[in-house]
């Protein structure tokens, strides 16, 4: 199917919902404990800093998205700005962030399951749980894309309800003194916390993948991403405030399921069970969405000769990229077994931040060349090209808080990707966009 045969049927409401769905995932059920442990009552500062940074990044994506209307989202933006090689590196960074994020969510889900059945939280029981979880999702997606998409839609329905109940009821049980600051956090502590918290804010890049099917992208993309970011930030601030206010100093000790423990304080065992169920549903929803989308990157790389051609194999009966799906599931399972949620999230965040850096620089280049989508007037922020520059500065500030080990892992992957690109030669045009 060519770009001209695609139907531009995604409007403002649908794209806004897609961005919110891709952003509000498993991280917000787990991260409030880690954020509270690091900053205490000053935790909202991390959310505000992260939201401001993401606002700059989203503005850059909106500027680029209003100038490039082809399918691929960030890939298409980077390719239009810098060519297929840089776009391929961007694709590798996104796939790396996806597989690490999937592994971190699977690891957190195993820990959550261990709260109900301790045997599933460690050792052989944990390994069996991860194999059945990711293997089952892979099997569903191998059987057909409709089956995979159906699971995503079903699980999405139960994602927001527990969070809304948590905030709506919990706000009446927050004593003001529990939110009082004892001291201001140091810049290094704030930066390290923002690096971790980025995981709860990413997702817009996945929702923008079907950019070739968005109506009036020059108008729809900017409005949708800013509206979704505003809604998400308000929801996250409310969740952190309730969790911090209800648990106070105990929030740091409830790292595996902070919202469930807070719910138990004001809703009893029923509230704890509701949030645990919501956590599991949200994590399953994220993993099912990842299993539906991320393997297609491996498939595209195999198809275009960058990775082994076997990854581009299509099942004779189900017509799905079964080898790519199985490979993605296997790698995610292995990473989930050897790494913890926090470790995997940090490396995943480094990869996606580097992708954001490429997209922000790409927005500058597209504006310099005055690239336009179908002749439409592009979106411009007040201050013009200063916004992508500030986005690059903000991303570099967050990355400065990463450890050398986290940067080394991402750098090693980029080096391997470059070697593969050179050895296999440049892929066919459009391949970098997956």
XYZ file of C-alpha atoms in Angstrom:
434
model
C 0.000 0.000 0.000
C 1.370 3.396 -0.976
C 0.979 6.666 0.914
C -1.660 7.836 -1.576
C -3.870 4.832 -0.823
C -3.963 5.530 2.921
C -7.119 7.117 4.314
C -6.672 10.235 6.443
C -9.290 9.283 9.002
C -7.591 10.265 12.277
C -8.921 13.529 13.646
C -8.159 15.626 16.737
C -10.168 13.558 19.230
C -8.846 10.227 17.972
C -5.212 11.356 17.935
C -5.494 12.949 21.395
C -6.936 9.704 22.769
C -4.177 7.706 21.078
C -1.450 9.849 22.659
C -3.039 9.592 26.124
C -3.428 5.832 25.738
C 0.199 5.446 24.664
C 1.449 7.666 27.504
C -0.629 6.598 30.510
C 0.643 3.099 31.065
C 2.152 0.878 33.693
C 4.781 3.360 34.866
C 2.405 5.601 36.801
C 1.282 2.635 38.925
C 4.875 2.017 40.058
C 6.928 5.214 39.748
C 5.257 7.329 42.495
C 7.057 5.209 45.080
C 10.489 5.804 43.537
C 9.795 9.517 43.012
C 8.561 9.901 46.584
C 11.596 8.067 47.942
C 13.910 10.441 46.082
C 12.208 13.807 46.643
C 9.573 13.266 49.351
C 6.856 15.974 49.402
C 8.819 17.883 46.745
C 8.021 15.126 44.220
C 5.640 17.362 42.175
C 8.727 19.355 41.136
C 9.941 16.351 39.161
C 6.595 16.063 37.373
C 6.605 19.764 36.522
C 10.217 19.655 35.288
C 9.440 16.557 33.248
C 6.268 18.135 31.831
C 8.153 21.313 30.843
C 10.846 19.236 29.141
C 8.263 17.094 27.395
C 6.418 20.272 26.416
C 9.508 21.473 24.549
C 9.965 18.053 22.959
C 6.283 17.825 22.035
C 6.475 21.306 20.506
C 9.420 20.165 18.401
C 7.544 17.025 17.337
C 4.518 19.164 16.496
C 6.657 21.520 14.416
C 8.199 18.602 12.542
C 4.880 16.745 12.266
C 3.206 19.750 10.670
C 5.873 19.718 7.951
C 6.019 15.965 7.210
C 2.805 14.057 6.543
C 4.158 10.637 5.536
C 3.701 7.516 7.657
C 6.366 6.817 10.256
C 6.075 9.640 12.761
C 9.533 10.410 14.229
C 11.225 8.180 11.628
C 9.660 10.172 8.814
C 10.624 13.465 10.468
C 14.256 12.435 10.939
C 14.519 10.931 7.460
C 13.101 14.060 5.842
C 15.621 16.148 7.791
C 18.789 14.050 7.736
C 18.320 11.104 5.367
C 17.894 7.335 5.748
C 21.008 6.555 7.800
C 20.129 8.892 10.668
C 16.510 7.727 10.419
C 17.692 4.133 10.764
C 19.626 5.046 13.909
C 16.458 6.702 15.212
C 14.532 3.522 14.465
C 17.088 1.428 16.329
C 16.919 3.760 19.323
C 13.137 3.515 19.376
C 13.190 -0.269 19.118
C 15.778 -0.413 21.912
C 13.605 1.793 24.115
C 10.584 -0.371 23.274
C 12.188 -3.719 24.096
C 13.695 -2.360 27.323
C 10.400 -0.745 28.300
C 8.551 -4.001 27.606
C 11.073 -5.894 29.710
C 10.770 -3.396 32.567
C 6.964 -3.586 32.531
C 7.054 -7.386 32.420
C 9.469 -7.356 35.365
C 7.163 -5.031 37.315
C 4.156 -7.206 36.484
C 5.974 -10.249 37.817
C 6.673 -8.340 41.035
C 3.006 -7.341 41.267
C 1.930 -10.934 40.695
C 4.355 -11.936 43.443
C 2.342 -9.826 45.909
C -0.623 -12.123 45.266
C 1.243 -15.400 44.739
C 4.746 -15.129 46.271
C 6.019 -18.048 44.171
C 5.721 -15.887 41.044
C 7.916 -13.109 42.408
C 11.288 -14.841 42.257
C 13.273 -17.779 40.948
C 11.741 -20.460 38.760
C 8.196 -19.214 39.320
C 9.153 -15.772 38.025
C 10.836 -17.272 34.954
C 7.796 -19.434 34.144
C 5.490 -16.446 34.613
C 7.527 -14.283 32.211
C 7.708 -17.017 29.562
C 3.958 -17.649 29.713
C 3.188 -13.913 29.736
C 5.323 -12.781 26.793
C 5.022 -16.097 24.969
C 1.240 -15.924 25.208
C 1.114 -12.350 23.876
C 3.471 -13.321 21.065
C 1.277 -16.297 20.167
C -1.828 -14.086 20.012
C -0.085 -11.618 17.709
C 1.328 -14.358 15.509
C -2.200 -15.668 14.950
C -3.239 -12.354 13.408
C -3.017 -8.575 13.611
C -6.764 -8.346 14.286
C -6.414 -10.611 17.300
C -3.511 -8.531 18.616
C -5.351 -5.245 18.112
C -8.463 -6.674 19.748
C -6.540 -7.532 22.906
C -5.117 -3.998 23.040
C -8.577 -2.426 22.793
C -10.019 -4.736 25.443
C -7.280 -4.077 27.973
C -7.302 -0.318 27.343
C -10.875 -0.087 28.644
C -9.794 -0.984 32.159
C -6.738 1.244 32.301
C -8.061 4.599 33.494
C -10.904 3.541 35.807
C -8.736 2.546 38.825
C -6.701 5.752 38.501
C -9.803 7.939 38.412
C -11.265 6.155 41.454
C -7.917 6.451 43.265
C -7.769 10.236 42.807
C -11.488 10.969 43.255
C -11.705 9.129 46.593
C -8.155 9.497 47.896
C -8.102 13.297 47.703
C -10.427 13.414 50.747
C -7.896 11.460 52.837
C -4.868 13.697 52.255
C -3.822 15.705 55.344
C -2.200 18.995 54.264
C 0.714 18.551 56.671
C 1.789 15.400 54.779
C 2.559 17.553 51.741
C 4.713 20.112 53.575
C 8.310 20.411 52.363
C 11.093 19.816 54.821
C 13.836 20.953 52.415
C 14.306 21.748 48.732
C 15.803 18.945 46.630
C 19.268 19.310 45.155
C 19.595 19.831 41.374
C 21.299 16.441 41.011
C 18.516 14.630 42.890
C 15.907 16.412 40.788
C 17.717 15.558 37.554
C 18.109 11.878 38.458
C 14.423 11.675 39.363
C 13.349 13.354 36.123
C 15.456 10.836 34.172
C 13.520 8.023 35.849
C 10.160 9.751 35.516
C 10.514 10.282 31.764
C 9.239 6.698 31.407
C 5.773 7.801 32.535
C 5.656 10.593 29.927
C 6.952 8.899 26.781
C 4.598 7.427 24.219
C 3.758 10.314 21.929
C 6.312 9.026 19.417
C 4.397 5.740 19.070
C 1.009 7.425 18.725
C 2.393 9.570 15.886
C 3.515 6.562 13.839
C 0.383 6.592 11.610
C 1.104 10.207 10.630
C 0.190 9.451 7.023
C -3.413 8.871 8.119
C -3.963 12.068 10.150
C -6.377 14.664 8.782
C -4.820 18.103 8.339
C -1.599 17.194 10.184
C -0.410 20.799 10.301
C -3.394 21.583 12.572
C -4.267 18.261 14.187
C -0.833 17.070 15.367
C 0.079 20.182 17.435
C -3.365 20.456 19.053
C -3.555 16.764 19.910
C -0.097 16.430 21.451
C -0.407 19.557 23.620
C -3.910 18.633 24.799
C -2.797 15.109 25.665
C 0.288 16.361 27.520
C -1.823 18.756 29.614
C -4.347 16.078 30.581
C -1.626 13.565 31.396
C 0.370 16.000 33.537
C -2.669 16.977 35.632
C -3.565 13.320 36.159
C -0.013 12.415 37.197
C 0.245 15.326 39.639
C -3.054 14.301 41.243
C -1.919 10.681 41.573
C 1.428 11.597 43.149
C -0.242 14.057 45.549
C -2.751 11.478 46.781
C -0.112 8.756 47.132
C 2.282 11.108 48.947
C -0.429 12.513 51.183
C -1.896 9.155 52.190
C 1.319 7.176 52.705
C 3.714 10.012 53.682
C 7.054 8.436 54.703
C 5.692 4.933 54.007
C 5.545 5.713 50.268
C 9.240 4.906 49.844
C 8.704 1.467 51.374
C 5.881 0.595 48.968
C 8.074 0.563 45.868
C 6.456 -2.449 44.152
C 2.835 -1.260 44.388
C 2.587 2.244 45.933
C -0.916 3.031 44.630
C -2.256 -0.292 45.860
C -0.872 0.340 49.345
C -2.299 3.867 49.410
C -5.709 2.587 48.265
C -5.732 0.076 51.094
C -5.492 2.976 53.561
C -8.753 4.623 52.452
C -10.653 1.869 50.605
C -9.539 -1.186 52.526
C -8.646 -4.504 50.945
C -11.150 -3.888 48.150
C -9.325 -0.719 47.102
C -5.995 -2.501 47.161
C -7.380 -5.276 44.984
C -8.906 -2.742 42.562
C -5.615 -0.928 42.031
C -3.627 -4.164 41.787
C -6.076 -5.360 39.155
C -5.820 -2.014 37.362
C -2.026 -2.226 37.511
C -2.063 -5.696 35.980
C -4.538 -4.644 33.278
C -2.504 -1.545 32.426
C 0.726 -3.515 32.239
C -0.887 -6.185 30.090
C -2.305 -3.463 27.874
C 1.110 -1.883 27.444
C 2.761 -5.223 26.702
C 0.071 -6.203 24.220
C 0.429 -2.866 22.426
C 4.200 -3.253 22.375
C 3.931 -6.789 20.998
C 1.640 -5.504 18.273
C 3.870 -2.618 17.162
C 7.532 -3.056 18.094
C 8.220 -6.284 16.156
C 7.251 -4.433 12.986
C 10.474 -2.439 13.363
C 12.503 -5.663 13.320
C 10.428 -6.828 10.359
C 11.189 -3.600 8.459
C 14.901 -3.836 9.212
C 14.943 -7.426 7.927
C 12.913 -6.461 4.877
C 15.331 -3.672 3.991
C 18.443 -5.789 4.447
C 19.816 -4.114 7.578
C 19.178 -7.122 9.830
C 18.979 -10.799 8.735
C 16.284 -11.367 6.114
C 14.692 -14.068 8.251
C 13.179 -11.351 10.441
C 11.069 -10.335 7.445
C 9.488 -13.786 7.153
C 5.689 -13.813 6.983
C 3.664 -16.738 8.328
C 2.119 -18.688 5.454
C -1.209 -19.148 7.244
C -1.606 -16.156 9.553
C 0.199 -13.575 7.370
C 2.046 -12.040 10.327
C 5.785 -11.365 10.864
C 6.070 -14.368 13.167
C 9.881 -14.495 13.348
C 10.146 -10.813 14.303
C 7.402 -11.212 16.918
C 9.089 -14.270 18.438
C 12.517 -12.564 18.448
C 11.140 -9.454 20.168
C 9.332 -11.559 22.789
C 12.427 -13.661 23.456
C 14.683 -10.645 23.957
C 12.144 -8.881 26.192
C 11.728 -12.039 28.293
C 15.481 -12.457 28.763
C 15.932 -8.807 29.750
C 12.980 -8.948 32.172
C 14.484 -11.964 33.918
C 17.951 -10.465 34.439
C 17.006 -6.822 35.110
C 14.832 -4.919 37.537
C 12.174 -2.360 36.638
C 14.302 0.631 37.622
C 17.452 -0.543 35.805
C 15.652 -1.324 32.558
C 13.600 1.880 32.634
C 16.690 4.074 32.923
C 18.412 2.545 29.879
C 15.127 2.671 27.946
C 14.784 6.342 28.801
C 18.312 7.111 27.584
C 17.470 5.556 24.201
C 14.180 7.412 23.758
C 15.758 10.705 24.885
C 18.381 10.344 22.171
C 15.545 9.805 19.689
C 13.901 13.001 20.971
C 17.229 14.786 20.484
C 17.280 13.707 16.833
C 13.653 14.784 16.358
C 14.260 18.211 17.919
C 17.316 18.771 15.745
C 15.244 17.535 12.808
C 12.582 20.161 13.506
C 15.276 22.837 13.218
C 16.531 21.458 9.917
C 13.041 21.112 8.440
C 12.289 24.716 9.401
C 15.599 25.898 7.919
C 14.732 24.245 4.601
C 11.074 25.283 4.887
C 9.799 21.760 4.181
C 5.992 21.773 3.948
C 3.395 18.979 4.055
C 1.199 19.172 0.954
C 1.802 22.908 0.765
C 0.015 23.547 4.092
C 1.167 26.268 6.445
C 3.346 24.613 9.130
C 2.850 24.984 12.869
C 5.098 27.573 14.491
C 5.638 28.188 18.200
C 6.168 31.670 19.664
C 9.907 32.102 19.617
C 10.198 30.030 16.459
C 13.371 28.010 16.263
C 14.346 28.737 19.864
C 11.953 25.991 21.040
C 13.795 23.045 19.406
C 17.068 24.480 20.693
C 15.673 24.590 24.231
C 14.346 21.041 23.759
C 17.841 19.858 22.836
C 19.285 21.639 25.887
C 16.631 20.088 28.166
C 17.263 16.604 26.795
C 21.018 17.000 27.250
C 20.435 18.182 30.844
C 18.431 15.056 31.628
C 20.983 12.827 29.885
C 23.757 14.409 31.964
C 22.239 12.613 34.948
C 22.560 9.194 33.310
C 25.382 6.903 34.384
C 28.223 5.965 32.079
C 26.934 2.390 32.042
C 23.509 3.473 30.763
C 25.074 5.676 28.087
C 27.543 2.925 27.156
C 24.763 0.394 26.520
C 22.965 2.789 24.183
C 26.222 3.805 22.497
C 27.175 0.177 21.919
C 23.825 -0.514 20.267
C 24.233 2.566 18.044
C 27.746 1.408 17.079
C 26.489 -2.057 16.152
C 23.635 -0.503 14.166
C 26.118 1.700 12.279
C 28.289 -1.307 11.462
C 25.264 -3.222 10.176
C 24.211 -0.258 8.074
C 27.654 0.073 6.512
C 27.991 -3.668 5.859
C 24.509 -4.092 4.418
C 24.618 -0.746 2.584
C 21.854 1.826 2.683
C 18.303 0.401 2.753
C 15.725 1.126 0.074
C 14.018 4.490 0.365
C 11.218 4.361 2.930
C 12.755 1.418 4.760
C 14.078 3.530 7.581
C 10.577 4.638 8.334
C 9.383 1.117 9.062
